[in-house]
Every structure is written in C-alpha cells, then in structure tokens.
XYZ file of N, CA and C in Angstrom:
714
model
N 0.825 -1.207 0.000
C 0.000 0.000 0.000
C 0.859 1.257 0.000
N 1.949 1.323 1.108
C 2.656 2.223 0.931
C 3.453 2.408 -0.833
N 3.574 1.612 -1.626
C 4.688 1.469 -2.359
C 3.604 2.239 -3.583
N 2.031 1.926 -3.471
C 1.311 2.396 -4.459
C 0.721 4.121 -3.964
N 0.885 3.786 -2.791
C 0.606 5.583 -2.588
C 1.903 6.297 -3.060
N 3.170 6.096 -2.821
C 4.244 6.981 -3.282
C 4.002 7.028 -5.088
N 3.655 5.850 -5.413
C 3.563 6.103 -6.988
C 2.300 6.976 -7.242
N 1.643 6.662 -6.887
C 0.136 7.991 -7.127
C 0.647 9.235 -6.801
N 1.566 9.254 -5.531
C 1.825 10.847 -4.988
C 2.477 11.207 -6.176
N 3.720 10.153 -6.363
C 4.594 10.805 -7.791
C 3.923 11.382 -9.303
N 3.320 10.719 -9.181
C 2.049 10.782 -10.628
C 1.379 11.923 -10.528
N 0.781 12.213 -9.421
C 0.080 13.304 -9.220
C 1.093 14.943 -9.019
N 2.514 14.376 -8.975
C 3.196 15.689 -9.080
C 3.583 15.599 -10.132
N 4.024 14.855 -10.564
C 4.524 14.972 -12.305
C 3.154 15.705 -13.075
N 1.886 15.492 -13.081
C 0.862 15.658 -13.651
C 0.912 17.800 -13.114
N 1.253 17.515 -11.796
C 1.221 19.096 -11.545
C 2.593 20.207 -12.404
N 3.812 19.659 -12.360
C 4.901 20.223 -12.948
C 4.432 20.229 -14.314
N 3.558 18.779 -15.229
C 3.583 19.597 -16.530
C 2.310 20.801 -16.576
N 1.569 20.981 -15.615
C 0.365 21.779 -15.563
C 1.161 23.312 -15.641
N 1.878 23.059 -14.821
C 2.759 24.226 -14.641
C 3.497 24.640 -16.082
N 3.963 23.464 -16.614
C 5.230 23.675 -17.851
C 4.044 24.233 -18.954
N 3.062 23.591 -18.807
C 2.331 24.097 -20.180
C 1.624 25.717 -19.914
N 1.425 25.686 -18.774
C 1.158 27.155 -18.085
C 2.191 28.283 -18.862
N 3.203 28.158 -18.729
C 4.303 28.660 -19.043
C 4.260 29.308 -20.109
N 4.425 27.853 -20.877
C 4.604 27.855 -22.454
C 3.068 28.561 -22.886
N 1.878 28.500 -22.675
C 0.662 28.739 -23.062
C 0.566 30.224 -22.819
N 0.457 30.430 -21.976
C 0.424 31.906 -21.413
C 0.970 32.724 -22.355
N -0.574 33.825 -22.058
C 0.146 34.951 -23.440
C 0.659 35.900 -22.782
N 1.738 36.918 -23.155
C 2.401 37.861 -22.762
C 1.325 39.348 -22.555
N 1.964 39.657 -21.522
C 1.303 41.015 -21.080
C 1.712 42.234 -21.652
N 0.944 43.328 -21.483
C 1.929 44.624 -21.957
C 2.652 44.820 -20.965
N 2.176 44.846 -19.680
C 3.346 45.099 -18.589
C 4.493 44.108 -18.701
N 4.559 42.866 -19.107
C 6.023 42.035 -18.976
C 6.411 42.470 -20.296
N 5.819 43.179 -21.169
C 6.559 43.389 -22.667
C 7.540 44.589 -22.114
N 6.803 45.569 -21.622
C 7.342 47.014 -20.846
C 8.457 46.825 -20.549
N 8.069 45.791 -19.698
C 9.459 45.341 -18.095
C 10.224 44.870 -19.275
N 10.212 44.122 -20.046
C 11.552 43.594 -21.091
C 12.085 44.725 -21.553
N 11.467 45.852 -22.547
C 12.204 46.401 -22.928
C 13.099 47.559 -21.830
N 12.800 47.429 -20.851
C 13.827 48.366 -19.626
C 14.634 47.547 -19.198
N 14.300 46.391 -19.102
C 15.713 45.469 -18.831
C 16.476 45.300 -20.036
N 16.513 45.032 -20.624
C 16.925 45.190 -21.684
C 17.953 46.372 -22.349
N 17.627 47.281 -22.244
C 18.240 48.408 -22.221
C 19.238 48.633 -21.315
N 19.044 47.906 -19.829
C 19.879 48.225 -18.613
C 20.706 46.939 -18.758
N 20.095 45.839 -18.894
C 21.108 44.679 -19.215
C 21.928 44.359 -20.541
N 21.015 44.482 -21.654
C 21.278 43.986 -22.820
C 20.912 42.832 -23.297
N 21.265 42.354 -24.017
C 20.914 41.032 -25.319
C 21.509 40.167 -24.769
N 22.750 39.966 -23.851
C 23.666 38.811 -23.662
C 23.049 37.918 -22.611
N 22.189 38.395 -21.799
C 22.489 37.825 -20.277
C 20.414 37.327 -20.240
N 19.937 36.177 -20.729
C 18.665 36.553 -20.984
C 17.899 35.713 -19.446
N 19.613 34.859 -18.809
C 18.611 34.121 -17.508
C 18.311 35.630 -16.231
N 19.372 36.221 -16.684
C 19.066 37.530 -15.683
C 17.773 38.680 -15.688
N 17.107 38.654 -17.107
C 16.414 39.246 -17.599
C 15.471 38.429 -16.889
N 15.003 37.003 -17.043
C 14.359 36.289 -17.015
C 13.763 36.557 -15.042
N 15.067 36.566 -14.972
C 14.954 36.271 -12.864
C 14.028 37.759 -11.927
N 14.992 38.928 -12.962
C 14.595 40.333 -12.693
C 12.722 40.322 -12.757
N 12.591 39.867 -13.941
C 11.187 40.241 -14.531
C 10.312 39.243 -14.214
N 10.366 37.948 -13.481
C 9.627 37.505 -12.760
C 9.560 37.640 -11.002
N 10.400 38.470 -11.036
C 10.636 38.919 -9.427
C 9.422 40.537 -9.155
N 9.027 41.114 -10.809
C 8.259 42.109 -10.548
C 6.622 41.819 -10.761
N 6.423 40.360 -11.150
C 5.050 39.719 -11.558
C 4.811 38.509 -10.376
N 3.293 39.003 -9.935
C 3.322 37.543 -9.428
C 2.691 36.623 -10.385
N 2.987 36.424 -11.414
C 2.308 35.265 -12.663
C 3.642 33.943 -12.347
N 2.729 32.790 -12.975
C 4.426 31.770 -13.666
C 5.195 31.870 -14.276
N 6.915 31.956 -13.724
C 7.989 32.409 -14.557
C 7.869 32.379 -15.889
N 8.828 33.088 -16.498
C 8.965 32.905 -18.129
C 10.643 32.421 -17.794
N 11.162 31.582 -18.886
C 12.378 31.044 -18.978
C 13.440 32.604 -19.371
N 14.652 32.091 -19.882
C 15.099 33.056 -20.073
C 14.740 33.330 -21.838
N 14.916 31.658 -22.148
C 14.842 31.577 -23.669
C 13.332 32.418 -24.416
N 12.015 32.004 -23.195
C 11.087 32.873 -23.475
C 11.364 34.171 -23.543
N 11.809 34.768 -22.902
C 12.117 36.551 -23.051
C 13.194 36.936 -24.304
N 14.056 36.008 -24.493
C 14.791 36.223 -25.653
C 14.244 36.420 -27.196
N 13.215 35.079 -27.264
C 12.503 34.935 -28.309
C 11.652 35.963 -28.351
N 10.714 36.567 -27.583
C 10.079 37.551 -27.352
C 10.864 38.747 -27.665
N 12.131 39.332 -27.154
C 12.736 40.195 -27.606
C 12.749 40.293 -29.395
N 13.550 38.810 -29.413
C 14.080 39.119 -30.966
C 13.008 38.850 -31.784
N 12.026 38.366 -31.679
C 10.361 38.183 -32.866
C 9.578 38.888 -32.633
N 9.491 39.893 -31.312
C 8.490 40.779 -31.242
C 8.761 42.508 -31.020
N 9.370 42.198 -29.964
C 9.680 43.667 -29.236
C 10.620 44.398 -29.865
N 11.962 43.648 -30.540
C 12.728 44.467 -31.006
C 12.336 45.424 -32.279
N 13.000 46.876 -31.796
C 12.439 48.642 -32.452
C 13.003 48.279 -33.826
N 13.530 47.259 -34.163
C 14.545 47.018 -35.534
C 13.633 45.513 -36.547
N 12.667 45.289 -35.911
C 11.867 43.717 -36.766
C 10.866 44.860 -37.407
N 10.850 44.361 -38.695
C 10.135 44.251 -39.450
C 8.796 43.673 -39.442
N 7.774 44.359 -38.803
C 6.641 43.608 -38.653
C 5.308 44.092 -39.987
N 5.908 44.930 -40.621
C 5.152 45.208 -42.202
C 4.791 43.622 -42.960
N 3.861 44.004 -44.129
C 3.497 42.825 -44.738
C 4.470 42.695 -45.820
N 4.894 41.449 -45.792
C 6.200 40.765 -46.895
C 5.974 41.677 -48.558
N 6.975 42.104 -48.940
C 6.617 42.587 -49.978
C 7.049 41.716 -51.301
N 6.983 42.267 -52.477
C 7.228 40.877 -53.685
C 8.421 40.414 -53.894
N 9.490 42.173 -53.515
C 10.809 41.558 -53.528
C 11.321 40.652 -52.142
N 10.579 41.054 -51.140
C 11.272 40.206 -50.100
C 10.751 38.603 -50.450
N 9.684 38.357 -50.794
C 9.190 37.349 -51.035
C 10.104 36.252 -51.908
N 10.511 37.271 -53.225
C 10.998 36.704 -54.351
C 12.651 36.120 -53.770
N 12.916 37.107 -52.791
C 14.552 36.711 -52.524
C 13.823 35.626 -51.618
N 13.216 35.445 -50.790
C 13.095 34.480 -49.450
C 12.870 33.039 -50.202
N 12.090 32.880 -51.458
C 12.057 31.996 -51.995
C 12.912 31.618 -52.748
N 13.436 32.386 -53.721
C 15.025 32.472 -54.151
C 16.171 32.341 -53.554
N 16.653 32.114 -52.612
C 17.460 31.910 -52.178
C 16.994 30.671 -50.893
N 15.851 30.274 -50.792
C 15.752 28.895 -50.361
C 15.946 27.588 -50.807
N 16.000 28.418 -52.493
C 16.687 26.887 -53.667
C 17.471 26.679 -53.586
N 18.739 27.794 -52.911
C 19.988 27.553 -52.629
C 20.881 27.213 -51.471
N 19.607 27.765 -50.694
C 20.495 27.764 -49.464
C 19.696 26.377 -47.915
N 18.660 26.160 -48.559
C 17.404 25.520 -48.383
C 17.385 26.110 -46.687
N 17.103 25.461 -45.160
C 16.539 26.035 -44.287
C 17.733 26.364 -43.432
N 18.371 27.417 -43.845
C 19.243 27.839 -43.395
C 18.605 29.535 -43.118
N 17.648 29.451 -41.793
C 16.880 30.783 -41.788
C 18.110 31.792 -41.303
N 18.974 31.690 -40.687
C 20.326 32.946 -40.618
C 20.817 33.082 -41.215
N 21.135 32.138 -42.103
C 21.905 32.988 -43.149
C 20.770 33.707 -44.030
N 19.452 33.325 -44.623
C 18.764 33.918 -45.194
C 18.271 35.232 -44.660
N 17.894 35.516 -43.102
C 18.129 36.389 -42.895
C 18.749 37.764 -42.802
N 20.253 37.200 -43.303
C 21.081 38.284 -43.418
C 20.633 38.981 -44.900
N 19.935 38.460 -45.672
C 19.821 38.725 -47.014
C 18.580 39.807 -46.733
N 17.561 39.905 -45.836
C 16.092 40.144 -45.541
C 16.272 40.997 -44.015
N 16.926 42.827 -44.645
C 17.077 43.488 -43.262
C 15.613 43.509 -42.434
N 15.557 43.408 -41.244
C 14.255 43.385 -40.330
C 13.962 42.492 -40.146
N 13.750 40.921 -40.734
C 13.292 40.079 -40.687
C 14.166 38.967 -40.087
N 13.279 38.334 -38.625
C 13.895 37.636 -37.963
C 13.777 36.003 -38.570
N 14.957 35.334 -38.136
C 14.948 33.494 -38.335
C 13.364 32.940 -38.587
N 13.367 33.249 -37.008
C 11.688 32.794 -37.319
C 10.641 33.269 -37.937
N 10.280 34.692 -38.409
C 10.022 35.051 -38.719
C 9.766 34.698 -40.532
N 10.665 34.065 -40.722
C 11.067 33.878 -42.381
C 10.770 32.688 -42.421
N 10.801 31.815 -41.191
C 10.854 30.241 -41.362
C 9.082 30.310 -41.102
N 8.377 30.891 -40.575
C 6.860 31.033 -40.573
C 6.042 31.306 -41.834
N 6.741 32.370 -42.270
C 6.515 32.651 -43.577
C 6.546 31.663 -44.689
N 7.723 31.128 -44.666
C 7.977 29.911 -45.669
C 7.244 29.328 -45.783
N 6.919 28.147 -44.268
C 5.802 27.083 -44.071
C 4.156 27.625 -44.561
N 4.156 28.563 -44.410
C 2.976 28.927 -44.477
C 2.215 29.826 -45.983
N 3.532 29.824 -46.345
C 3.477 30.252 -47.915
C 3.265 28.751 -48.589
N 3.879 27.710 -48.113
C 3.834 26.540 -48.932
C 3.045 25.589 -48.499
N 2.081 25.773 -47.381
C 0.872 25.500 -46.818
C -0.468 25.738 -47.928
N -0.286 26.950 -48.347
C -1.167 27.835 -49.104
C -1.017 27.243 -50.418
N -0.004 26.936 -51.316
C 0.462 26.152 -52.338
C 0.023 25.365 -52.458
N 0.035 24.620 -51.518
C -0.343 23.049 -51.714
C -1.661 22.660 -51.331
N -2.361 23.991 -50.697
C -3.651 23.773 -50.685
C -4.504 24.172 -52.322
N -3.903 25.211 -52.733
C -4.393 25.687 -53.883
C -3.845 24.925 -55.075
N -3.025 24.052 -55.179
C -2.890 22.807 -56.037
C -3.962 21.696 -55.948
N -3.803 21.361 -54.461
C -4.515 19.742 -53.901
C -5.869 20.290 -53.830
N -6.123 21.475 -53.393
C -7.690 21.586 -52.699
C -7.767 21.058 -50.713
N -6.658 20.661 -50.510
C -6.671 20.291 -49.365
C -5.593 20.480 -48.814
N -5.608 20.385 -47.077
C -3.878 21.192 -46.480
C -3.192 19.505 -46.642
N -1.791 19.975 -46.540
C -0.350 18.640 -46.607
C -0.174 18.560 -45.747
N -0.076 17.591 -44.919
C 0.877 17.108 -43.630
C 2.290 17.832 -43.935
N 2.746 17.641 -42.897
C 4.027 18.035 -42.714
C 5.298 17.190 -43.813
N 5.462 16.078 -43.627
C 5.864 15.243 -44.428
C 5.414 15.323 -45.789
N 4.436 15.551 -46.198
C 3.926 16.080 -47.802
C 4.490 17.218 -48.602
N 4.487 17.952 -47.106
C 5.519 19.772 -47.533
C 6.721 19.280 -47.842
N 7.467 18.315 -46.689
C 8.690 18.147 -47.030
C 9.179 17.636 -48.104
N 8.160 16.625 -48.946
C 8.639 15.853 -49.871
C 8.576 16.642 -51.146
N 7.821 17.466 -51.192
C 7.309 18.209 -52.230
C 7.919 20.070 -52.012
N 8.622 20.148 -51.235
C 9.176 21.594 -51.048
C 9.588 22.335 -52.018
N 10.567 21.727 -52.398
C 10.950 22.403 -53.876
C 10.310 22.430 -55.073
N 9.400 21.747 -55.347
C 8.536 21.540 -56.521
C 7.744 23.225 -56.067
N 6.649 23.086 -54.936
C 5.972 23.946 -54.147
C 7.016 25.551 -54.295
N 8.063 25.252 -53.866
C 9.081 26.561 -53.520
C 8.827 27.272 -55.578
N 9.104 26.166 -56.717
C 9.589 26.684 -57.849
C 7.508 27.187 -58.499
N 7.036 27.001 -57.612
C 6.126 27.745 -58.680
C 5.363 28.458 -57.763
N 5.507 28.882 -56.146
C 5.712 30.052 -55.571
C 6.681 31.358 -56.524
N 7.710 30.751 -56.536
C 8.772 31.874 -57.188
C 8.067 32.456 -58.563
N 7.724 31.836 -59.663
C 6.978 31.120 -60.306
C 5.711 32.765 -60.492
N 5.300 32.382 -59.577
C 3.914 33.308 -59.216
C 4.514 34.744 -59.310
N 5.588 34.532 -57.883
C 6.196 36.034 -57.742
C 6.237 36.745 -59.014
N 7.192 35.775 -59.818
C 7.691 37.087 -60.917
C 6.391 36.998 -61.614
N 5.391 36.672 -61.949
C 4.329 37.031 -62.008
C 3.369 38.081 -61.736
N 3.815 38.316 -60.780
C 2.985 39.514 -59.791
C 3.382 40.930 -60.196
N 5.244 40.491 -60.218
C 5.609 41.675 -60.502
C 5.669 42.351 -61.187
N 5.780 41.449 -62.606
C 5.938 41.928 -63.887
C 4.643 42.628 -64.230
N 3.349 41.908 -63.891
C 1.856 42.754 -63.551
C 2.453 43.871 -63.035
N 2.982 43.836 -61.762
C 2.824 45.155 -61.007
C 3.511 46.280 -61.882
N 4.981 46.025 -62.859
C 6.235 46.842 -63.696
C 5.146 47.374 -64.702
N 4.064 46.465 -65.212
C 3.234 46.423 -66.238
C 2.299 48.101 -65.880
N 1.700 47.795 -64.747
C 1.072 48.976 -64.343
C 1.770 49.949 -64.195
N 2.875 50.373 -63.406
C 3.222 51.173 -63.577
C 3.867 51.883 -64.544
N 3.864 51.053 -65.807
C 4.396 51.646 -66.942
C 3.216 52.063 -67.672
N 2.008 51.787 -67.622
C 1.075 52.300 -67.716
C 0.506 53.523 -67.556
N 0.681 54.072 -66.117
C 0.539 55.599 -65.401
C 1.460 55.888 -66.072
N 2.892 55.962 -66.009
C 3.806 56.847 -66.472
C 3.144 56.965 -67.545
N 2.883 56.586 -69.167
C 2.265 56.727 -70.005
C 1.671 58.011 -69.872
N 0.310 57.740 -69.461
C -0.686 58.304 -69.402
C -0.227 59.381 -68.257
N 0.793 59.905 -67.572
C 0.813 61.048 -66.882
C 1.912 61.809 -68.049
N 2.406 61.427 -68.940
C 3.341 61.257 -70.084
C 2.447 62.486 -70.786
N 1.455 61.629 -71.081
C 0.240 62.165 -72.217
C -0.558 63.490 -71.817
N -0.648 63.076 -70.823
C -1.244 64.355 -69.870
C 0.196 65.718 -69.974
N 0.528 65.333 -69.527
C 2.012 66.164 -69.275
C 2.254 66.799 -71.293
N 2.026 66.093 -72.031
C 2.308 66.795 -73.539
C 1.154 67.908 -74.274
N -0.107 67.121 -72.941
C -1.122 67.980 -73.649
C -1.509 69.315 -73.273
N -0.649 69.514 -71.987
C -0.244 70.655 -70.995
C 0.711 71.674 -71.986
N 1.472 71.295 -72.374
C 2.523 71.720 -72.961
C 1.931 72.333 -74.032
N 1.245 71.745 -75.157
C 0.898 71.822 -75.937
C -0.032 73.374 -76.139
N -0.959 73.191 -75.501
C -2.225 73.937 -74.883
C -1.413 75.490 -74.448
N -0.595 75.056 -73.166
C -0.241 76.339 -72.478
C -1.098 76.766 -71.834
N -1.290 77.657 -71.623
C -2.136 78.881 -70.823
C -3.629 78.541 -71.201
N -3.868 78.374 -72.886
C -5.394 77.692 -73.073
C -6.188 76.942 -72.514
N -7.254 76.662 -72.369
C -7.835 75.923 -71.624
C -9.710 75.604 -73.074
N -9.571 74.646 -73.142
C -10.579 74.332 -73.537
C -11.941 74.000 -72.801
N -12.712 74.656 -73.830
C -13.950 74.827 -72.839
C -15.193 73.956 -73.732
N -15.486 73.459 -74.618
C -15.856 72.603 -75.429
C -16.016 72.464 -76.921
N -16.575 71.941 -77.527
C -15.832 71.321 -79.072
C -16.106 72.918 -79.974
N -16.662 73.172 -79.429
C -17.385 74.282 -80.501
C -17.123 75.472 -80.018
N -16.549 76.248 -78.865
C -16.260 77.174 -78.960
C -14.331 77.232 -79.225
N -13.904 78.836 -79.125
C -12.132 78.525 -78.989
C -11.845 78.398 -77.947
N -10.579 78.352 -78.015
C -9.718 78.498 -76.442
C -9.741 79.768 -75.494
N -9.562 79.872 -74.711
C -9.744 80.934 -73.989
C -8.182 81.280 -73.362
N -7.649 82.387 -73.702
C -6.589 82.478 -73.328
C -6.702 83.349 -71.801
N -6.910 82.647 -70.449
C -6.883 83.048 -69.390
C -5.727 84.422 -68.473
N -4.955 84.084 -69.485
C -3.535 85.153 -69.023
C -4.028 86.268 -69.434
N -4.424 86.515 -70.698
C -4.933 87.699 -71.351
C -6.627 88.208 -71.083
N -7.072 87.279 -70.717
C -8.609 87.631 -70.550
C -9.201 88.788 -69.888
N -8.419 88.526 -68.283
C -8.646 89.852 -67.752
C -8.317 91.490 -68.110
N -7.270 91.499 -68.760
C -6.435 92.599 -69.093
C -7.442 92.811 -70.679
N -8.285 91.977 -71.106
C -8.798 92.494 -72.158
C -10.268 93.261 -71.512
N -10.569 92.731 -70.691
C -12.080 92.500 -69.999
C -11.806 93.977 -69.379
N -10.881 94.316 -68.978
C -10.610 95.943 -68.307
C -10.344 96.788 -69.226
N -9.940 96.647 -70.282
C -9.963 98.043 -71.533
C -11.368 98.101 -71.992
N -12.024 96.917 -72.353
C -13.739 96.956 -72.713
C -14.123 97.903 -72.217
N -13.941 97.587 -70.392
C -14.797 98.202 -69.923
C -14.142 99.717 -69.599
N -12.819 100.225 -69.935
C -12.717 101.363 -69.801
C -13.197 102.323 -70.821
N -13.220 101.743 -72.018
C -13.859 102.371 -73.234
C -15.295 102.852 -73.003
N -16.084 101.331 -72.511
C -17.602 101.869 -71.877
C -17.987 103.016 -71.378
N -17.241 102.961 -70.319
C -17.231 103.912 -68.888
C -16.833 105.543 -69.635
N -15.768 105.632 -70.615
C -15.446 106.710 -71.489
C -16.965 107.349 -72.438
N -16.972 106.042 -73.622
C -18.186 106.584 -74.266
C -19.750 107.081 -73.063
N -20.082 106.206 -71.321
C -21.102 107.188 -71.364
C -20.813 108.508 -70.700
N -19.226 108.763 -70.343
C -19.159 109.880 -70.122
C -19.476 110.944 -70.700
N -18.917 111.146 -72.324
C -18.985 111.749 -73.693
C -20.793 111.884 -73.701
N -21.407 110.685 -73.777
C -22.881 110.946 -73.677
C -23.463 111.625 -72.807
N -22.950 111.524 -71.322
C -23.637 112.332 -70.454
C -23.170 113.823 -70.912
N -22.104 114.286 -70.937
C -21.639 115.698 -71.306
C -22.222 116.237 -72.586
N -22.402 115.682 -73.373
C -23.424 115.778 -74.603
C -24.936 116.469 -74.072
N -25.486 116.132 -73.003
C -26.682 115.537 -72.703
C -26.853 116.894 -71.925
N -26.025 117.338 -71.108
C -25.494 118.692 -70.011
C -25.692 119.910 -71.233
N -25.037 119.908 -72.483
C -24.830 120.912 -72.622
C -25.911 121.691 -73.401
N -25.691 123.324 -73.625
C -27.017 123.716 -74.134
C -27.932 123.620 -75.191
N -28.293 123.878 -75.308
C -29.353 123.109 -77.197
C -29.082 124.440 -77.975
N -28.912 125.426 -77.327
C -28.164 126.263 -78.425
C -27.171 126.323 -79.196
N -26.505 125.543 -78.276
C -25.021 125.622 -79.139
C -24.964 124.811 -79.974
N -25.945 123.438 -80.494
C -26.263 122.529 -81.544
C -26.910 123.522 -82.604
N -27.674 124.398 -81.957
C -28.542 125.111 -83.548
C -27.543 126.333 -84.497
N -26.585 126.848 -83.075
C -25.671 127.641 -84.305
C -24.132 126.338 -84.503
C-alpha cells in the first residue's frame, strides 16, 4: 500500500509540474512584462537573458517565463529594428530564391532580408507553402507532404512572384504613359484651356487685361454721352 501511494503521490506531481510547464509555455504575454523587457533590456542587454528572465519575474506575481522565453520575445516581437510590415514581392521573391539555394538555413537567409527575424522567415515559408499546396490539392499537406514536395511547391511560388511583378512593372508603366500624355497635352495647350468642341480656347492670361480696356472704353463713351446731354441746345442750332 505504501509502495502504491508513493507512486500515485509521484504521478500526481509529475501531472502538476507539466500543468505548470504548459502554463508557461501557453500563457500569453502582457503589456506590462513586454514594458518590463524592454527596460531590462536596455539596462542589461541582449547577452544575459537568464538575468532578464529572474529580474522580470521577481516584478510579476504570474508563472515564470524562462530566459529563452524573453529572448525569443525580444528578438520576434519587441525588437524597435523587426520588421513587422506585410512581406513585400521583392522580399518574397529573394526568401524563396534563395531557399533553392540555401534551403533552411533561416540565418543565413536572414542576413539577405534586413528586419526580418529566423523565425520570422521560417513562418513565412511554411505557411506560404501550406497555401500552395492547398491551392494545387484543394486540401492542407501534412508536414511530411511539404517536405517531400518543397521544392517543386518553392519553384512555382517563385513562379507566381515574378508574375505579380511583372503585372505590377506592367502597371506602372502604364501611369507613367498616361501622366506622359497628360504632361504633352499641358505643354501643348499652355495657358489655353478648352472649354468645349465648338467654342475657342480661352486664353486666361490675357482675358482679364482684355475685360478691363472693354470696360474702360464703356465707362469713357457714357461719359462723352452724359456731357453731350449737359450741354445747351443752343449751341447745336448755331
């Protein structure tokens, strides 16, 4: 009896430590422990992450975070230098391009992709070729399916890219065009401005400066009329 109670007691703590371990690992991060990282951080640095780890669960009463948790957290989330924008065609095109060569070697590919962390690129990947192979099959790949089929998957990802882009080079050679055209018919015109099929142009520079002699002439002739009008009727009969 004794020999089966110590094994239940044991069982029942092992069952508590992984309650705890998955606690850990599960648990989502706070803004206050994000805070507290980046001030330790600053005061400690990048090197020392069990110290970070000890400091910043000494200011929470929650379940520790490891050190490796605060590290990863630093370098995939918090750090003022990650790239958390949406992948663009060229980053895309190199991340896939240079996975034919270099295959899952996410640091060195990284160095190729400023902002963008290991993991960060290795998420991306899987999940770019998740999407592939659903939109081939109609259905998601096991893990082992991705693997067997990676490079096939990787060459008509790439495939797509320059696809996209050459669309995208396409459009914008388009606008230029047409701001091209615009821009000659400016030129052309000048100062004119068309006002529709059937009348002329209206030369706006000159308009006003014509529109003020009109009317100084006006203003002249009913002067002449009024003074006409003043003077005596005798002096018309001799």
């Amino acid at each position: 009896m004794v020999k089966v109670h110590l094994k239940l007691k044991s069982s029942q703590n092992s069952i508590v430590v992984c309650k705890d371990n998955l606690s850990k690992k599960r648990r989502s991060w706070t803004i206050q422990e994000d805070e507290a990282i980046k001030d330790l951080v600053h005061q400690i640095g990048t090197q020392q992450w069990a110290i970070v780890a000890d400091r910043l669960n000494s200011m929470f009463d929650l379940p520790g975070r490891t050190g490796k948790q605060c590290r990863e957290r630093w370098h995939n989330h918090l750090n003022p230098c990650v790239n958390k924008q949406a992948w663009s065609l060229d980053e895309e095109f190199l991340l896939f391009q240079s996975h034919l060569s270099l295959g899952n070697k996410w640091a060195e590919i990284s160095k190729l992709l400023p902002g963008r962390t290991d993991n960060s690129i290795k998420n991306h990947f899987y999940s770019s070729l998740k999407r592939q192979y659903r939109k081939l099959n109609g259905m998601d790949g096991t893990r082992e399916e991705l693997k067997q089929c990676d490079e096939f998957l990787t060459s008509c990802i790439v495939s797509s890219i320059l696809k996209r882009i050459k669309q995208k080079q396409n459009k914008i050679h388009e606008v230029e065009a047409e701001d091209n055209l615009a821009s000659a018919s400016t030129t052309e015109y000048g100062n004119f401005t068309p006002i529709g099929e059937d009348f002329d142009l209206i030369d706006y520079a000159n308009y006003e400066n014509q529109f003020c002699q009109e009317e100084e002439m006006y203003e002249e002739a009913w002067d002449f009329k009024d003074e006409m009008l003043m003077m005596p009727f005798e002096i018309f009969e001799n």
